[in-house]
PDB file of C-alpha atoms in Angstrom:
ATOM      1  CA  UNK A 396      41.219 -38.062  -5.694  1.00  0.00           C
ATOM      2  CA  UNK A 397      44.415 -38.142  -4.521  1.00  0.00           C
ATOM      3  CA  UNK A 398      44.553 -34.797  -3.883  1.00  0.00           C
ATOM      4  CA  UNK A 399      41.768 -33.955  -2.433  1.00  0.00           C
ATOM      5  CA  UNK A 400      42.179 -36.631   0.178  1.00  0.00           C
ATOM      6  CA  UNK A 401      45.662 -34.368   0.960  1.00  0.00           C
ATOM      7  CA  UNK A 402      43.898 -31.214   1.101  1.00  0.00           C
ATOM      8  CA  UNK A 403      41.352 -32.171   3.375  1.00  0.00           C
ATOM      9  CA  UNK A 404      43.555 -32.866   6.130  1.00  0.00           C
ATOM     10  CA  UNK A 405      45.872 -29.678   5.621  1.00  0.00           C
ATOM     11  CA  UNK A 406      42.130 -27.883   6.065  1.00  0.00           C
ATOM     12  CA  UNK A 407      41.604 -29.488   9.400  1.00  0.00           C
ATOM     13  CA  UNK A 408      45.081 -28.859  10.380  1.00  0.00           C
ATOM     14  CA  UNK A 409      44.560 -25.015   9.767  1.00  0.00           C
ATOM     15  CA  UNK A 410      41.248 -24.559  11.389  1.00  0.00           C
ATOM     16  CA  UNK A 411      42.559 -26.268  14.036  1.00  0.00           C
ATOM     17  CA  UNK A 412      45.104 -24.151  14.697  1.00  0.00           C
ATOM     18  CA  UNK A 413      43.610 -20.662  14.533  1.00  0.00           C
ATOM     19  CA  UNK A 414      40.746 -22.210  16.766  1.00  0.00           C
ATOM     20  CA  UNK A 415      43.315 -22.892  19.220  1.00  0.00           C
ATOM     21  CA  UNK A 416      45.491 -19.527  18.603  1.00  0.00           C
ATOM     22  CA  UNK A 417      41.699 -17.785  19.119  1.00  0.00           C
ATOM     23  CA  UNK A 418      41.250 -19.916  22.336  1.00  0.00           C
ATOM     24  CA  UNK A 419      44.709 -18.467  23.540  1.00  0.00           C
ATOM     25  CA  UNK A 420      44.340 -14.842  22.542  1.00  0.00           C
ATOM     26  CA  UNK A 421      40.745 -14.909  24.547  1.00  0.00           C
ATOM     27  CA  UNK A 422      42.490 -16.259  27.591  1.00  0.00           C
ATOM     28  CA  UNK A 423      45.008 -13.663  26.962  1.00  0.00           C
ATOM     29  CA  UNK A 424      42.855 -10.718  26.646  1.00  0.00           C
ATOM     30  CA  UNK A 425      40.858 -11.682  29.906  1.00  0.00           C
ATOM     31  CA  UNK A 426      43.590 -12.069  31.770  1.00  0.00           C
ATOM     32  CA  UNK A 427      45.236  -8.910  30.787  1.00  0.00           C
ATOM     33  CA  UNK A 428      42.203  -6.976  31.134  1.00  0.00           C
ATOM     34  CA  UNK A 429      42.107  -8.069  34.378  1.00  0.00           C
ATOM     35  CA  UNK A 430      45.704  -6.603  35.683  1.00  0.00           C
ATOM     36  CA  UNK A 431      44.700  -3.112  35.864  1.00  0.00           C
ATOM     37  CA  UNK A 432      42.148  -3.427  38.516  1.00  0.00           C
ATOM     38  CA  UNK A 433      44.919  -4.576  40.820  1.00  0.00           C
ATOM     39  CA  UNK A 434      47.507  -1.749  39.683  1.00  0.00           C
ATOM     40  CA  UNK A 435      45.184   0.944  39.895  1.00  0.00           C
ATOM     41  CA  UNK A 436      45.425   1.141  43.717  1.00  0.00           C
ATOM     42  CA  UNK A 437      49.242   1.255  44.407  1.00  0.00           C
ATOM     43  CA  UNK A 438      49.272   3.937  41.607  1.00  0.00           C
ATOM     44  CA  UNK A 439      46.768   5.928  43.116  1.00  0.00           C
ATOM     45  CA  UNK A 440      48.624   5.479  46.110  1.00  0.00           C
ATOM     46  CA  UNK A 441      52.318   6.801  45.052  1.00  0.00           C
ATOM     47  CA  UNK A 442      50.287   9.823  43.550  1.00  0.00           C
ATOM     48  CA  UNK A 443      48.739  10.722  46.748  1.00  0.00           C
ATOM     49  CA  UNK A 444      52.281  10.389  48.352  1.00  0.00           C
ATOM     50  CA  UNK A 445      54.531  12.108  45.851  1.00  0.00           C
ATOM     51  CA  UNK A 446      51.379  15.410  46.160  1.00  0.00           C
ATOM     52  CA  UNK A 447      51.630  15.181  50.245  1.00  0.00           C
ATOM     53  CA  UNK A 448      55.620  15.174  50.002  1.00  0.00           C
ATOM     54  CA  UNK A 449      56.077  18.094  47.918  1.00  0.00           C
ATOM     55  CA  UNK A 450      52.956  20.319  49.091  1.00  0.00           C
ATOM     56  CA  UNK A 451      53.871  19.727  52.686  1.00  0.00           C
ATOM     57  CA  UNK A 452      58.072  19.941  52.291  1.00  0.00           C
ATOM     58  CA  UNK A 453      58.289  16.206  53.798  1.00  0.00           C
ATOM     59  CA  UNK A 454      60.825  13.462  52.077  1.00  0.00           C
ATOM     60  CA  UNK A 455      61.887  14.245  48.410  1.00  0.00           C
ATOM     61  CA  UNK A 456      62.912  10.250  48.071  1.00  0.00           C
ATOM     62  CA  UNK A 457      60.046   8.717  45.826  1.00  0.00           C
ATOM     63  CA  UNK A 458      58.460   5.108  46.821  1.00  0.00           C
ATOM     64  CA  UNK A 459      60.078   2.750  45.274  1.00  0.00           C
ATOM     65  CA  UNK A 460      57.429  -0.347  46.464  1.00  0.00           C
ATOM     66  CA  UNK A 461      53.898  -0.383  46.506  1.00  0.00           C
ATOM     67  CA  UNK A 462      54.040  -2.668  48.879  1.00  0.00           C
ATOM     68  CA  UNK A 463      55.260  -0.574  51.552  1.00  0.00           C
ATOM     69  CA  UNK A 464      53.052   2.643  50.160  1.00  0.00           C
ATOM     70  CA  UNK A 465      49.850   0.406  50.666  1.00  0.00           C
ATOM     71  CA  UNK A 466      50.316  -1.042  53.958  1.00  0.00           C
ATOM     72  CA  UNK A 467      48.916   0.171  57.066  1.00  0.00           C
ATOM     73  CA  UNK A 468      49.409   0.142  60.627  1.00  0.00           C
ATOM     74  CA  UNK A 469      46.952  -1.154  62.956  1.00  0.00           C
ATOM     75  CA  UNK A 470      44.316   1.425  64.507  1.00  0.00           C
ATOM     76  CA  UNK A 471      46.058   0.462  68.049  1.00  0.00           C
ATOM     77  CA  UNK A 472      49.819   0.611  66.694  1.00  0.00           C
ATOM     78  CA  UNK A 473      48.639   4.043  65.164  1.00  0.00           C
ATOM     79  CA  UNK A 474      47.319   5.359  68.721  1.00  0.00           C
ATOM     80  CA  UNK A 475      50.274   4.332  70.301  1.00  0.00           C
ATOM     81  CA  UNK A 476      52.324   6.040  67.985  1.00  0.00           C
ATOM     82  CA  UNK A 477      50.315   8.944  68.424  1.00  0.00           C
ATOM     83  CA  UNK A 478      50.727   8.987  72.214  1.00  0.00           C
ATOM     84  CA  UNK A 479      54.790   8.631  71.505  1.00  0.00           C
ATOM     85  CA  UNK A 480      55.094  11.347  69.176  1.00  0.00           C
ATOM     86  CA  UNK A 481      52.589  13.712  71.368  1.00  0.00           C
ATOM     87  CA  UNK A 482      55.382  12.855  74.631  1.00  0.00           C
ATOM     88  CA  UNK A 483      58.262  13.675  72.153  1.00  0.00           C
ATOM     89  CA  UNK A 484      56.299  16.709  71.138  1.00  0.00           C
ATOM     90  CA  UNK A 485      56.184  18.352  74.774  1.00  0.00           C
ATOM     91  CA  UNK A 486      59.487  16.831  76.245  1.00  0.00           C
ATOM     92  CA  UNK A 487      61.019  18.841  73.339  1.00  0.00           C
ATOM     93  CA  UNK A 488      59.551  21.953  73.662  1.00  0.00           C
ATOM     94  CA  UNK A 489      59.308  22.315  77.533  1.00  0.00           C
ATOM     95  CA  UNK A 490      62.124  24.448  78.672  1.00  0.00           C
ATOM     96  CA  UNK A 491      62.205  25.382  82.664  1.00  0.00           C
ATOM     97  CA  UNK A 492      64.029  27.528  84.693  1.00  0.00           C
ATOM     98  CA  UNK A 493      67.392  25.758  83.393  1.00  0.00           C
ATOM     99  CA  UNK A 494      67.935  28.267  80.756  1.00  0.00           C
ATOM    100  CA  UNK A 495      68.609  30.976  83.250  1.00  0.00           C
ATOM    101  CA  UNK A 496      71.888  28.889  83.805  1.00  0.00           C
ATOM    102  CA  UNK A 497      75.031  30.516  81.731  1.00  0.00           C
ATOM    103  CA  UNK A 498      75.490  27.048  79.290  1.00  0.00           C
ATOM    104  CA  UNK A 499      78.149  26.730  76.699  1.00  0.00           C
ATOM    105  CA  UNK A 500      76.983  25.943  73.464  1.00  0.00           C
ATOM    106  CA  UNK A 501      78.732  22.369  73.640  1.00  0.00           C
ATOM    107  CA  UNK A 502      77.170  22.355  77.318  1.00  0.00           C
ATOM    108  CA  UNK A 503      73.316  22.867  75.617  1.00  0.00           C
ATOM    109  CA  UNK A 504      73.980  20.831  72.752  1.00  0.00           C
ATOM    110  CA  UNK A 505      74.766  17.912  75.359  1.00  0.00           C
ATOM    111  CA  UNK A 506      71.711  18.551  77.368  1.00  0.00           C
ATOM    112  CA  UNK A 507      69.865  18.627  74.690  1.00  0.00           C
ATOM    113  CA  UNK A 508      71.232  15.260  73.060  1.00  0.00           C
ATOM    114  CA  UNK A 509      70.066  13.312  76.118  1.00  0.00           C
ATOM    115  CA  UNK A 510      66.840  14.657  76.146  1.00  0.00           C
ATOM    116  CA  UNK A 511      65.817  13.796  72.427  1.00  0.00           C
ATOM    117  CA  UNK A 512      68.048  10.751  72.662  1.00  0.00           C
ATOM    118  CA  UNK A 513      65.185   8.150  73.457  1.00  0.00           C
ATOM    119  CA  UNK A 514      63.015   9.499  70.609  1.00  0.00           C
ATOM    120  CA  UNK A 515      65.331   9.856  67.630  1.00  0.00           C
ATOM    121  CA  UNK A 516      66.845   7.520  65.274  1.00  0.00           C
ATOM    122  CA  UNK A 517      70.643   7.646  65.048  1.00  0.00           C
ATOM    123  CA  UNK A 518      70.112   9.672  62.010  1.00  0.00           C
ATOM    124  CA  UNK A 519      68.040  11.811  62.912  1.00  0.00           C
ATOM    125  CA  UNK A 520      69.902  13.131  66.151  1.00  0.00           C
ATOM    126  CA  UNK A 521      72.712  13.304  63.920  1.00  0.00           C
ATOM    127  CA  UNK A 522      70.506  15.531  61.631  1.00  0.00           C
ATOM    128  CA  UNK A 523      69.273  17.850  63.965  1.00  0.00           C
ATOM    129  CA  UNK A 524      72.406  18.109  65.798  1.00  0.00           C
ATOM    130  CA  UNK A 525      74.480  19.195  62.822  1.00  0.00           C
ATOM    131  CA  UNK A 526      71.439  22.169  61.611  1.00  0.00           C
ATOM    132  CA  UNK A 527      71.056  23.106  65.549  1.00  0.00           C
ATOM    133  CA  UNK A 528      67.249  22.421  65.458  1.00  0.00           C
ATOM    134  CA  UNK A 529      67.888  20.379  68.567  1.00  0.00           C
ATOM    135  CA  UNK A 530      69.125  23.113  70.662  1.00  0.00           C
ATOM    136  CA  UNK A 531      66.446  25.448  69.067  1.00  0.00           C
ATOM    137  CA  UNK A 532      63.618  25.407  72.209  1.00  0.00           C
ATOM    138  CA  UNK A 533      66.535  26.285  74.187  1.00  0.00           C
ATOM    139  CA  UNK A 534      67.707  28.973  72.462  1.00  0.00           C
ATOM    140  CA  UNK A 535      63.864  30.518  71.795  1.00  0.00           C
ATOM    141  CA  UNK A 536      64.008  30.067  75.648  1.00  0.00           C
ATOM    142  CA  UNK A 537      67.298  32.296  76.248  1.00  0.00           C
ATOM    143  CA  UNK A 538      65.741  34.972  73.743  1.00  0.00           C
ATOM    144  CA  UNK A 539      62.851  35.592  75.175  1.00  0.00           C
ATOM    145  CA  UNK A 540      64.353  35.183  78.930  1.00  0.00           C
ATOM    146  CA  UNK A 541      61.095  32.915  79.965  1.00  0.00           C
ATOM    147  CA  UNK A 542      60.395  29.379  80.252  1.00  0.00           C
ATOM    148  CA  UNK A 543      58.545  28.304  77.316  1.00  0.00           C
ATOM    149  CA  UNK A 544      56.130  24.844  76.780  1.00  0.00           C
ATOM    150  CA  UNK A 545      53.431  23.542  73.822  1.00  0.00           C
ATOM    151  CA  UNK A 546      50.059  24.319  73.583  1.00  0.00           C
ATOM    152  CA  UNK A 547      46.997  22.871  72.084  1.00  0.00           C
ATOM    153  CA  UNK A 548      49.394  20.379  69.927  1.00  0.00           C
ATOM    154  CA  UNK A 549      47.392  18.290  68.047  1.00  0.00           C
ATOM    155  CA  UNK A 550      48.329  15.099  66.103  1.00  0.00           C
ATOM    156  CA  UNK A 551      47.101  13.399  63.220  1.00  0.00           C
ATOM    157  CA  UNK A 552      47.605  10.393  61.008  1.00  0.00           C
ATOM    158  CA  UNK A 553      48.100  11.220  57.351  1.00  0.00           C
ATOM    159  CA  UNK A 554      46.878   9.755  54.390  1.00  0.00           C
ATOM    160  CA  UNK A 555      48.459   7.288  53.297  1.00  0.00           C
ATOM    161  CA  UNK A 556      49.641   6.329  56.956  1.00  0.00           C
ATOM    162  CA  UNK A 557      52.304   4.486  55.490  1.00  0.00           C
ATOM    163  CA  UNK A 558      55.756   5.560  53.356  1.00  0.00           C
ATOM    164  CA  UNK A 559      58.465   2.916  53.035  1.00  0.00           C
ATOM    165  CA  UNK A 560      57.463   0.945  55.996  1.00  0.00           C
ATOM    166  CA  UNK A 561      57.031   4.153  58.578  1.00  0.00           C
ATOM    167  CA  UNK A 562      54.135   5.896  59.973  1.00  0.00           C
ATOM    168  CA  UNK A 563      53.041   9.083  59.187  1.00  0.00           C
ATOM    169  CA  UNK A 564      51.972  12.215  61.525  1.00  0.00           C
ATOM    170  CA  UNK A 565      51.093  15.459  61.359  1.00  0.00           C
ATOM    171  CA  UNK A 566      50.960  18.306  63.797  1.00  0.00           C
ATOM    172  CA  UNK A 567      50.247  21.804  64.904  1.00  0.00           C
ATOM    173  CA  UNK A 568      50.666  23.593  68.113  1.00  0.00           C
ATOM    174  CA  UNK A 569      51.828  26.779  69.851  1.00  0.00           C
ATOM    175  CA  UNK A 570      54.779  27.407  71.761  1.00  0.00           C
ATOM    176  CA  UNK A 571      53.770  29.362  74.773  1.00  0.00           C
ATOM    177  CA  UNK A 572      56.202  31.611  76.993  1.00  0.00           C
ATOM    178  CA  UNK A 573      55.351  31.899  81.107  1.00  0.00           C
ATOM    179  CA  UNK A 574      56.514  35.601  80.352  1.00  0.00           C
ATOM    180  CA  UNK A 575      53.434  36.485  78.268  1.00  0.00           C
ATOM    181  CA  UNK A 576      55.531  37.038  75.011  1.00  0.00           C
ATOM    182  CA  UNK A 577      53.375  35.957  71.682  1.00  0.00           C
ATOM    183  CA  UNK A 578      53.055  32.484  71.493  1.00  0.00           C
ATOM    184  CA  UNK A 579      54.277  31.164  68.287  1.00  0.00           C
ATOM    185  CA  UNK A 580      52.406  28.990  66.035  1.00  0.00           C
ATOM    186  CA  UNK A 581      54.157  25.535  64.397  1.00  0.00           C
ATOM    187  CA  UNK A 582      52.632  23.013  62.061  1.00  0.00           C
ATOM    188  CA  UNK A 583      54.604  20.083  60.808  1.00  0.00           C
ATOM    189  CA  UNK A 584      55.322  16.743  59.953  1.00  0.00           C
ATOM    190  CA  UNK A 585      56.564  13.405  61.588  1.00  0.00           C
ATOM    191  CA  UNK A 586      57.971   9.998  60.310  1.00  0.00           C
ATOM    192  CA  UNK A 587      57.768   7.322  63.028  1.00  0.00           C
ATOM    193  CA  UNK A 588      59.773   4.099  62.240  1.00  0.00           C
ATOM    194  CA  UNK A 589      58.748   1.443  64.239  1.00  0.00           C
ATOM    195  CA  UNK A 590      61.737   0.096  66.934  1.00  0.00           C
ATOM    196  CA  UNK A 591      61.369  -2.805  69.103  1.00  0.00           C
ATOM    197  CA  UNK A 592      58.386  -2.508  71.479  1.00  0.00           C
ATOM    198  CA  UNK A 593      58.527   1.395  70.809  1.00  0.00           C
ATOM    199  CA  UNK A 594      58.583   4.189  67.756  1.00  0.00           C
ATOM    200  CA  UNK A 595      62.003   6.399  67.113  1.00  0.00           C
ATOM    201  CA  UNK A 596      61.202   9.349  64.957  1.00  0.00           C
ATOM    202  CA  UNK A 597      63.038   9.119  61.641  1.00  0.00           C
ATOM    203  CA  UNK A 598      61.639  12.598  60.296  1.00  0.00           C
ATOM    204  CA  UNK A 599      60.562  15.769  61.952  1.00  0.00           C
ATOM    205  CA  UNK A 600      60.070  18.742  59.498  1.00  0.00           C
ATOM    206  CA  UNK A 601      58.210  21.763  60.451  1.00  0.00           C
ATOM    207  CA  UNK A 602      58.844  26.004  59.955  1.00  0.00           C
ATOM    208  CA  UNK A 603      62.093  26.063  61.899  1.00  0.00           C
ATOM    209  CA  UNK A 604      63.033  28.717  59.844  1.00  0.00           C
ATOM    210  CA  UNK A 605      60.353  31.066  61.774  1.00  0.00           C
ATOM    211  CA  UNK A 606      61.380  30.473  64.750  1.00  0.00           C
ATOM    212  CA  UNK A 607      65.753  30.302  63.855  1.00  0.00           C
ATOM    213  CA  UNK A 608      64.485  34.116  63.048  1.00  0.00           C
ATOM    214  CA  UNK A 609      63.039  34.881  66.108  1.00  0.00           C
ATOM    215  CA  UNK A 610      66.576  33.827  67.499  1.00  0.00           C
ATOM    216  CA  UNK A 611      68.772  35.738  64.786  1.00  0.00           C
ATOM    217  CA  UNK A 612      67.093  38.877  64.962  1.00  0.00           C
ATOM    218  CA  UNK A 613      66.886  39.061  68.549  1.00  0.00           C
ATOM    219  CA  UNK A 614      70.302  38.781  68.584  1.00  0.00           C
ATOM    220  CA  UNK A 615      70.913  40.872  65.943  1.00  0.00           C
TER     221      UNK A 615
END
């Protein structure tokens, strides 16, 4: 009698127990197979960026937080950034009858400095300073001896709109000389970073390297 009376309790014991480790592997399992319906998005998400960065040359730097990646910009905030980048857009590329004047190349880099100033990051004028992109509508202008301004430029918000806390653009336009000279076609890319009460463009890519030929052969 004895023991049965201890067996009986050691039973209870044990069924106790693996009703209770059940109870916590069931909690387990729902909660777990909950998780991946809130991952799948900001996986999705770096996908879409990491295929849009290396089909369309933009930022090699991978996101590092979903959080920033899945984040978006207000449809007003996205207009207004649109508006920016369309002013930096023909600002840039609107060359009068200044390049008939004989500039030094420190001269043109100087003018050219203040003119992109207000819509560049430090970086970035830094950037295209040092690979002479920002002197670049200038010099297209001195080639082809005519003033020179965009033309049907178009800009878009890309998908995602975000990347590391910036918005981002796309365009596509022509670059039209007075002279009648082939316009020249340009489709790119822009980063806007958000400053103050106003944008500063942290990334402009686009196919300089048509138009850098245009200025080396010519003067070849």
């Amino acid at each position: 009698m004895t023991k049965v009376m201890k067996s009986r309790p050691s039973r209870v014991v044990v069924l106790g127990s693996i009703a209770l480790l059940l109870a916590m592997m069931t909690g387990c399992q729902q909660s777990n197979s909950a998780a991946p319906a809130t991952s799948e998005q900001p996986v999705t998400t770096t996908t879409q960026t990491t295929d849009n960065t290396s089909n369309n040359n933009t930022n090699s730097t991978s996101t590092s937080s979903t959080t920033a990646d899945t984040s978006t910009f207000a449809e007003e905030q996205v207009e207004q950034g649109i508006q920016f980048a369309s002013k930096y857009k023909k600002d840039q590329y609107t060359v009068g009858e200044e390049y008939k004047q004989n500039t030094s190349p420190e001269e043109m880099i100087e003018l050219a400095m203040k003119k992109n100033e207000p819509y560049l990051t430090e970086t970035q004028l830094q950037s295209q300073t040092t690979s002479r992109l920002l002197t670049l509508p200038m010099q297209l202008a001195v080639t082809k001896q005519s003033t020179l301004s965009p033309q049907d430029l178009e800009i878009h918000k890309k998908e995602p709109q975000t990347k590391q806390g910036v918005l981002q653009l796309s365009y596509t336009m022509k670059i039209a000389f007075a002279n009648g000279e082939p316009s020249i076609p340009v489709e790119g890319e822009l980063q806007l970073q958000p400053s103050a009460d106003t944008w500063k463009v942290s990334y402009d890519a686009f196919n300089n390297k048509d138009l850098m030929d245009i200025v080396m052969n010519t003067k070849s």
